[in-house]
Amino acid sequence: MATPRKTIRRNSTPRKPVKKKNTFTIHHVKWVVVAVVFVGLGIWFGITFKDGIKYFFSEERKNAAETTVFDIRNVEVLKRHTDKVFGFDISHYQGKILWEQVDMINKEFPLEYVFIRATMGKDGIDTAFLRNWRSARANNFIRGAYHYYRPNENSVEQAENFIRNVKLAEGDFPPVLDVEELPKNQPMDSLIKGLKRWIDVVERHYGVKPILYSGEHYYNRNLQQAFPDHIIWIANYNFFVENIKPEWHFWQFTEKGIVPGIETKVDVNIYNGNRNELRKILIQ
């Protein structure tokens, strides 16, 4: 015979109502902050780069052979410096240039000068230098020649290489020394001595102080104190740098310029002054 089950009495006391947790946690606050920041950045970007954005979505840009988001900054920078003088620089990497087509960027900003690579190190010669050098003058561009400095080669031999291959004339820019590499087997003070020897030899030959080219970080860290009184040409491609600094004479602000008559991307430069001021630094 089965044993009867005991009846279990349940507590009849009513349960207290459970309060719903507040689902708006710190996690949600973080996402709201992130969203606000992104909206703010979007508004700032739209205001700051309004001319570049307008160009990027224009019919002119759509009809261009090749354009990228970098055109937003490039156009914005050019728009902000219409009182300055624009130019470009080239080497054999640009291939054969159709000089009769080279005139303006984006059909709006005229190009008036060009820097052309001439020599590299103690014996290097840019294979397109003579062709570009002659074509620049024939097409009424103010022209300049630059030497790419190799820190681990003899500085005097490098100066002599430049002098052998570059004949400057009235109306040309002073010679340009391009310094980008760090030395491998010598301290920085030895590099500075070598650069000064190059400059002394070249300045005696042409009778004019050379222009000094380098990246902003390299120049500030390694060259500024040693060469305080030179015309300086600074490379800075930072997307958010929109204006030329007062101490820069030339600013290479992009390596992605599109110029008619040149198939590859091109470095584009701004001179920090007007045409009359530019002429004063040319060889007289």
Short mmCIF file of C-alpha atoms in Angstrom, two decimals:
data_model
loop_
_atom_site.label_atom_id
_atom_site.label_comp_id
_atom_site.label_asym_id
_atom_site.label_seq_id
_atom_site.Cartn_x
_atom_site.Cartn_y
_atom_site.Cartn_z
CA MET A 1 0.00 0.00 0.00
CA ALA A 2 1.44 3.40 -1.01
CA THR A 3 2.41 5.92 1.60
CA PRO A 4 0.41 9.12 1.18
CA ARG A 5 2.40 12.26 0.20
CA LYS A 6 2.68 15.01 2.72
CA THR A 7 1.15 18.25 1.73
CA ILE A 8 3.77 20.99 1.63
CA ARG A 9 2.46 24.30 2.65
CA ARG A 10 3.92 27.20 0.64
CA ASN A 11 4.65 30.51 2.28
CA SER A 12 1.69 32.62 1.55
CA THR A 13 3.59 35.86 2.22
CA PRO A 14 3.45 37.92 -0.98
CA ARG A 15 6.79 38.66 -2.72
CA LYS A 16 8.07 42.17 -2.86
CA PRO A 17 8.00 43.62 -6.40
CA VAL A 18 11.44 43.54 -8.07
CA LYS A 19 12.63 46.92 -9.23
CA LYS A 20 13.72 47.03 -12.85
CA LYS A 21 17.38 47.91 -13.29
CA ASN A 22 18.28 51.11 -15.07
CA THR A 23 19.52 49.93 -18.47
CA PHE A 24 21.20 53.28 -19.29
CA THR A 25 24.62 52.31 -17.96
CA ILE A 26 28.09 53.78 -18.18
CA HIS A 27 28.55 51.62 -21.28
CA HIS A 28 25.76 53.51 -23.02
CA VAL A 29 27.16 56.84 -21.88
CA LYS A 30 30.46 55.98 -23.59
CA TRP A 31 28.69 55.26 -26.86
CA VAL A 32 26.77 58.53 -26.66
CA VAL A 33 30.04 60.40 -26.09
CA VAL A 34 31.64 58.60 -29.04
CA ALA A 35 28.68 59.47 -31.26
CA VAL A 36 28.81 63.13 -30.22
CA VAL A 37 32.56 63.24 -30.92
CA PHE A 38 32.11 61.74 -34.38
CA VAL A 39 29.29 64.14 -35.22
CA GLY A 40 31.45 67.02 -34.00
CA LEU A 41 34.40 65.84 -36.09
CA GLY A 42 32.14 65.51 -39.11
CA ILE A 43 30.87 69.08 -38.68
CA TRP A 44 34.43 70.36 -38.16
CA PHE A 45 35.68 68.47 -41.21
CA GLY A 46 32.86 69.80 -43.35
CA ILE A 47 33.55 73.39 -42.33
CA THR A 48 37.35 73.13 -42.47
CA PHE A 49 37.55 71.40 -45.85
CA LYS A 50 34.43 72.86 -47.45
CA ASP A 51 36.16 73.90 -50.70
CA GLY A 52 37.92 70.55 -51.04
CA ILE A 53 34.69 68.62 -50.38
CA LYS A 54 32.84 70.77 -52.91
CA TYR A 55 35.50 69.94 -55.52
CA PHE A 56 35.52 66.23 -54.60
CA PHE A 57 31.82 65.89 -55.49
CA SER A 58 31.92 68.21 -58.50
CA GLU A 59 31.59 67.22 -62.15
CA GLU A 60 35.14 68.46 -62.73
CA ARG A 61 36.52 65.94 -60.27
CA LYS A 62 34.38 63.11 -61.67
CA ASN A 63 35.74 63.79 -65.14
CA ALA A 64 39.36 63.76 -63.96
CA ALA A 65 41.53 60.79 -64.91
CA GLU A 66 42.30 59.77 -61.32
CA THR A 67 41.31 61.40 -58.07
CA THR A 68 41.38 60.39 -54.41
CA VAL A 69 40.30 61.71 -51.03
CA PHE A 70 43.65 63.54 -50.89
CA ASP A 71 42.23 65.95 -53.47
CA ILE A 72 40.03 67.34 -50.70
CA ARG A 73 43.08 68.55 -48.78
CA ASN A 74 45.04 69.56 -51.87
CA VAL A 75 42.29 71.80 -53.19
CA GLU A 76 41.65 73.21 -49.72
CA VAL A 77 45.33 74.12 -49.29
CA LEU A 78 45.50 75.72 -52.73
CA LYS A 79 42.31 77.71 -52.09
CA ARG A 80 43.78 79.09 -48.88
CA HIS A 81 46.97 80.31 -50.57
CA THR A 82 45.80 82.04 -53.72
CA ASP A 83 47.97 85.03 -52.78
CA LYS A 84 51.08 82.79 -52.96
CA VAL A 85 52.96 81.25 -55.91
CA PHE A 86 52.52 77.60 -56.88
CA GLY A 87 55.05 75.23 -58.42
CA PHE A 88 56.02 71.57 -58.65
CA ASP A 89 59.11 69.37 -58.62
CA ILE A 90 60.10 66.43 -60.79
CA SER A 91 62.70 63.79 -61.55
CA HIS A 92 63.00 60.98 -64.09
CA TYR A 93 60.25 59.16 -62.16
CA GLN A 94 57.70 61.41 -63.87
CA GLY A 95 58.65 59.96 -67.24
CA LYS A 96 58.40 62.00 -70.42
CA ILE A 97 56.51 65.19 -69.65
CA LEU A 98 54.29 66.88 -72.23
CA TRP A 99 55.44 70.35 -71.28
CA GLU A 100 53.07 72.21 -73.60
CA GLN A 101 50.18 70.84 -71.49
CA VAL A 102 51.61 71.75 -68.10
CA ASP A 103 49.89 74.90 -66.89
CA MET A 104 47.50 74.63 -63.94
CA ILE A 105 46.27 72.31 -61.23
CA ASN A 106 42.53 71.61 -61.33
CA LYS A 107 42.22 74.18 -64.13
CA GLU A 108 42.33 76.93 -61.53
CA PHE A 109 45.74 77.24 -59.86
CA PRO A 110 48.60 78.30 -62.16
CA LEU A 111 52.01 76.66 -61.92
CA GLU A 112 54.88 79.12 -62.30
CA TYR A 113 58.07 77.34 -61.25
CA VAL A 114 59.61 73.88 -61.18
CA PHE A 115 62.43 72.25 -59.23
CA ILE A 116 64.21 69.51 -61.20
CA ARG A 117 66.43 66.78 -59.78
CA ALA A 118 69.88 67.06 -61.33
CA THR A 119 72.31 64.87 -59.42
CA MET A 120 72.56 62.30 -56.63
CA GLY A 121 75.62 61.62 -54.53
CA LYS A 122 79.12 61.81 -55.93
CA ASP A 123 78.37 60.48 -59.43
CA GLY A 124 74.62 60.07 -59.93
CA ILE A 125 72.90 62.05 -62.69
CA ASP A 126 69.15 62.13 -63.21
CA THR A 127 68.59 60.70 -66.68
CA ALA A 128 65.81 63.19 -67.48
CA PHE A 129 67.54 66.28 -66.09
CA LEU A 130 68.81 67.90 -69.28
CA ARG A 131 65.56 67.29 -71.14
CA ASN A 132 63.47 68.70 -68.31
CA TRP A 133 65.89 71.57 -67.66
CA ARG A 134 65.71 72.79 -71.25
CA SER A 135 61.97 72.20 -71.59
CA ALA A 136 61.21 74.15 -68.41
CA ARG A 137 62.96 77.24 -69.76
CA ALA A 138 61.39 76.81 -73.22
CA ASN A 139 57.94 76.74 -71.61
CA ASN A 140 58.54 79.84 -69.45
CA PHE A 141 58.81 78.18 -66.06
CA ILE A 142 61.14 79.55 -63.42
CA ARG A 143 63.46 76.61 -62.91
CA GLY A 144 65.63 75.27 -60.12
CA ALA A 145 68.03 72.31 -59.91
CA TYR A 146 68.47 70.16 -56.82
CA HIS A 147 71.06 67.69 -55.61
CA TYR A 148 70.05 64.61 -53.60
CA TYR A 149 72.64 64.31 -50.82
CA ARG A 150 73.96 60.89 -49.83
CA PRO A 151 75.34 61.12 -46.26
CA ASN A 152 77.84 58.29 -46.65
CA GLU A 153 79.60 59.71 -49.72
CA ASN A 154 82.25 62.43 -49.90
CA SER A 155 80.63 65.87 -49.71
CA VAL A 156 83.15 67.70 -51.93
CA GLU A 157 82.81 65.07 -54.65
CA GLN A 158 79.04 65.47 -54.42
CA ALA A 159 79.35 69.24 -54.83
CA GLU A 160 81.62 68.80 -57.83
CA ASN A 161 79.12 66.38 -59.39
CA PHE A 162 76.41 69.02 -59.16
CA ILE A 163 78.64 71.78 -60.54
CA ARG A 164 79.71 69.64 -63.52
CA ASN A 165 76.14 68.99 -64.56
CA VAL A 166 74.22 72.17 -63.72
CA LYS A 167 74.68 75.47 -65.52
CA LEU A 168 72.60 78.12 -63.79
CA ALA A 169 71.59 81.36 -65.48
CA GLU A 170 69.95 84.65 -64.61
CA GLY A 171 66.37 84.06 -63.55
CA ASP A 172 67.01 80.57 -62.16
CA PHE A 173 66.63 79.60 -58.53
CA PRO A 174 69.79 79.23 -56.42
CA PRO A 175 71.04 75.62 -56.24
CA VAL A 176 69.09 73.34 -53.92
CA LEU A 177 70.49 70.79 -51.46
CA ASP A 178 68.05 67.95 -50.71
CA VAL A 179 68.81 66.30 -47.34
CA GLU A 180 66.61 63.40 -46.24
CA GLU A 181 68.78 60.46 -45.20
CA LEU A 182 70.44 59.86 -41.84
CA PRO A 183 74.11 58.78 -41.86
CA LYS A 184 74.84 55.10 -41.27
CA ASN A 185 78.50 55.17 -40.29
CA GLN A 186 79.06 58.64 -38.85
CA PRO A 187 77.61 60.85 -36.10
CA MET A 188 75.28 63.70 -36.92
CA ASP A 189 77.94 66.37 -36.34
CA SER A 190 80.02 64.77 -39.12
CA LEU A 191 77.02 64.95 -41.44
CA ILE A 192 76.62 68.65 -40.64
CA LYS A 193 80.28 69.27 -41.49
CA GLY A 194 79.82 67.49 -44.79
CA LEU A 195 76.72 69.52 -45.64
CA LYS A 196 78.57 72.74 -44.85
CA ARG A 197 81.43 71.70 -47.14
CA TRP A 198 78.96 71.00 -49.96
CA ILE A 199 77.33 74.38 -49.42
CA ASP A 200 80.67 76.23 -49.31
CA VAL A 201 81.92 74.68 -52.55
CA VAL A 202 78.65 75.29 -54.40
CA GLU A 203 78.21 78.82 -53.04
CA ARG A 204 81.73 79.82 -54.14
CA HIS A 205 81.05 78.50 -57.63
CA TYR A 206 77.65 80.09 -58.25
CA GLY A 207 78.02 83.13 -56.01
CA VAL A 208 74.72 82.53 -54.21
CA LYS A 209 73.69 80.72 -51.03
CA PRO A 210 71.92 77.40 -51.74
CA ILE A 211 68.36 76.60 -50.75
CA LEU A 212 67.98 73.80 -48.18
CA TYR A 213 65.27 71.14 -48.61
CA SER A 214 64.17 68.57 -46.03
CA GLY A 215 61.20 67.11 -44.21
CA GLU A 216 59.88 69.19 -41.33
CA HIS A 217 60.83 66.70 -38.60
CA TYR A 218 64.30 66.08 -40.06
CA TYR A 219 64.96 69.80 -40.44
CA ASN A 220 63.77 70.75 -36.96
CA ARG A 221 65.71 67.98 -35.27
CA ASN A 222 68.95 67.94 -37.25
CA LEU A 223 69.44 71.04 -39.41
CA GLN A 224 67.70 74.10 -38.02
CA GLN A 225 70.37 75.18 -35.57
CA ALA A 226 73.24 74.51 -37.98
CA PHE A 227 71.65 76.38 -40.93
CA PRO A 228 69.56 79.23 -39.50
CA ASP A 229 69.94 81.71 -42.36
CA HIS A 230 69.16 79.66 -45.47
CA ILE A 231 66.08 79.74 -47.62
CA ILE A 232 64.29 76.58 -46.53
CA TRP A 233 61.97 74.32 -48.46
CA ILE A 234 60.00 72.04 -46.16
CA ALA A 235 58.07 68.88 -46.95
CA ASN A 236 55.00 68.19 -44.81
CA TYR A 237 52.13 66.08 -46.19
CA ASN A 238 50.10 65.89 -42.98
CA PHE A 239 46.42 65.88 -43.99
CA PHE A 240 45.51 68.24 -41.16
CA VAL A 241 48.22 70.83 -41.82
CA GLU A 242 46.34 73.37 -43.91
CA ASN A 243 48.47 76.53 -43.86
CA ILE A 244 52.09 77.35 -44.62
CA LYS A 245 54.12 78.27 -41.53
CA PRO A 246 55.67 81.76 -41.46
CA GLU A 247 59.25 80.42 -41.25
CA TRP A 248 58.89 78.23 -44.34
CA HIS A 249 59.94 79.85 -47.63
CA PHE A 250 58.64 76.91 -49.68
CA TRP A 251 56.18 74.25 -48.60
CA GLN A 252 55.92 70.92 -50.39
CA PHE A 253 52.46 70.09 -49.15
CA THR A 254 51.61 67.01 -51.21
CA GLU A 255 53.16 64.25 -53.28
CA LYS A 256 49.83 63.41 -54.87
CA GLY A 257 49.25 66.37 -57.14
CA ILE A 258 47.68 65.84 -60.56
CA VAL A 259 49.19 68.02 -63.28
CA PRO A 260 48.17 68.00 -66.96
CA GLY A 261 50.92 66.58 -69.19
CA ILE A 262 52.38 64.39 -66.42
CA GLU A 263 51.18 60.80 -66.08
CA THR A 264 52.34 60.20 -62.50
CA LYS A 265 51.47 61.97 -59.27
CA VAL A 266 53.57 65.09 -58.66
CA ASP A 267 54.94 66.98 -55.65
CA VAL A 268 53.29 70.40 -55.43
CA ASN A 269 54.82 73.42 -53.67
CA ILE A 270 53.82 76.84 -52.38
CA TYR A 271 56.16 79.82 -52.17
CA ASN A 272 55.45 81.90 -49.08
CA GLY A 273 55.17 85.23 -50.87
CA ASN A 274 53.97 86.90 -54.05
CA ARG A 275 55.56 86.98 -57.51
CA ASN A 276 57.62 90.10 -56.84
CA GLU A 277 59.04 88.59 -53.66
CA LEU A 278 59.82 85.36 -55.50
CA ARG A 279 61.82 87.18 -58.16
CA LYS A 280 64.06 88.72 -55.50
CA ILE A 281 65.51 85.33 -54.54
CA LEU A 282 66.35 84.34 -58.14
CA ILE A 283 69.89 84.56 -59.57
CA GLN A 284 70.40 88.14 -60.80
#
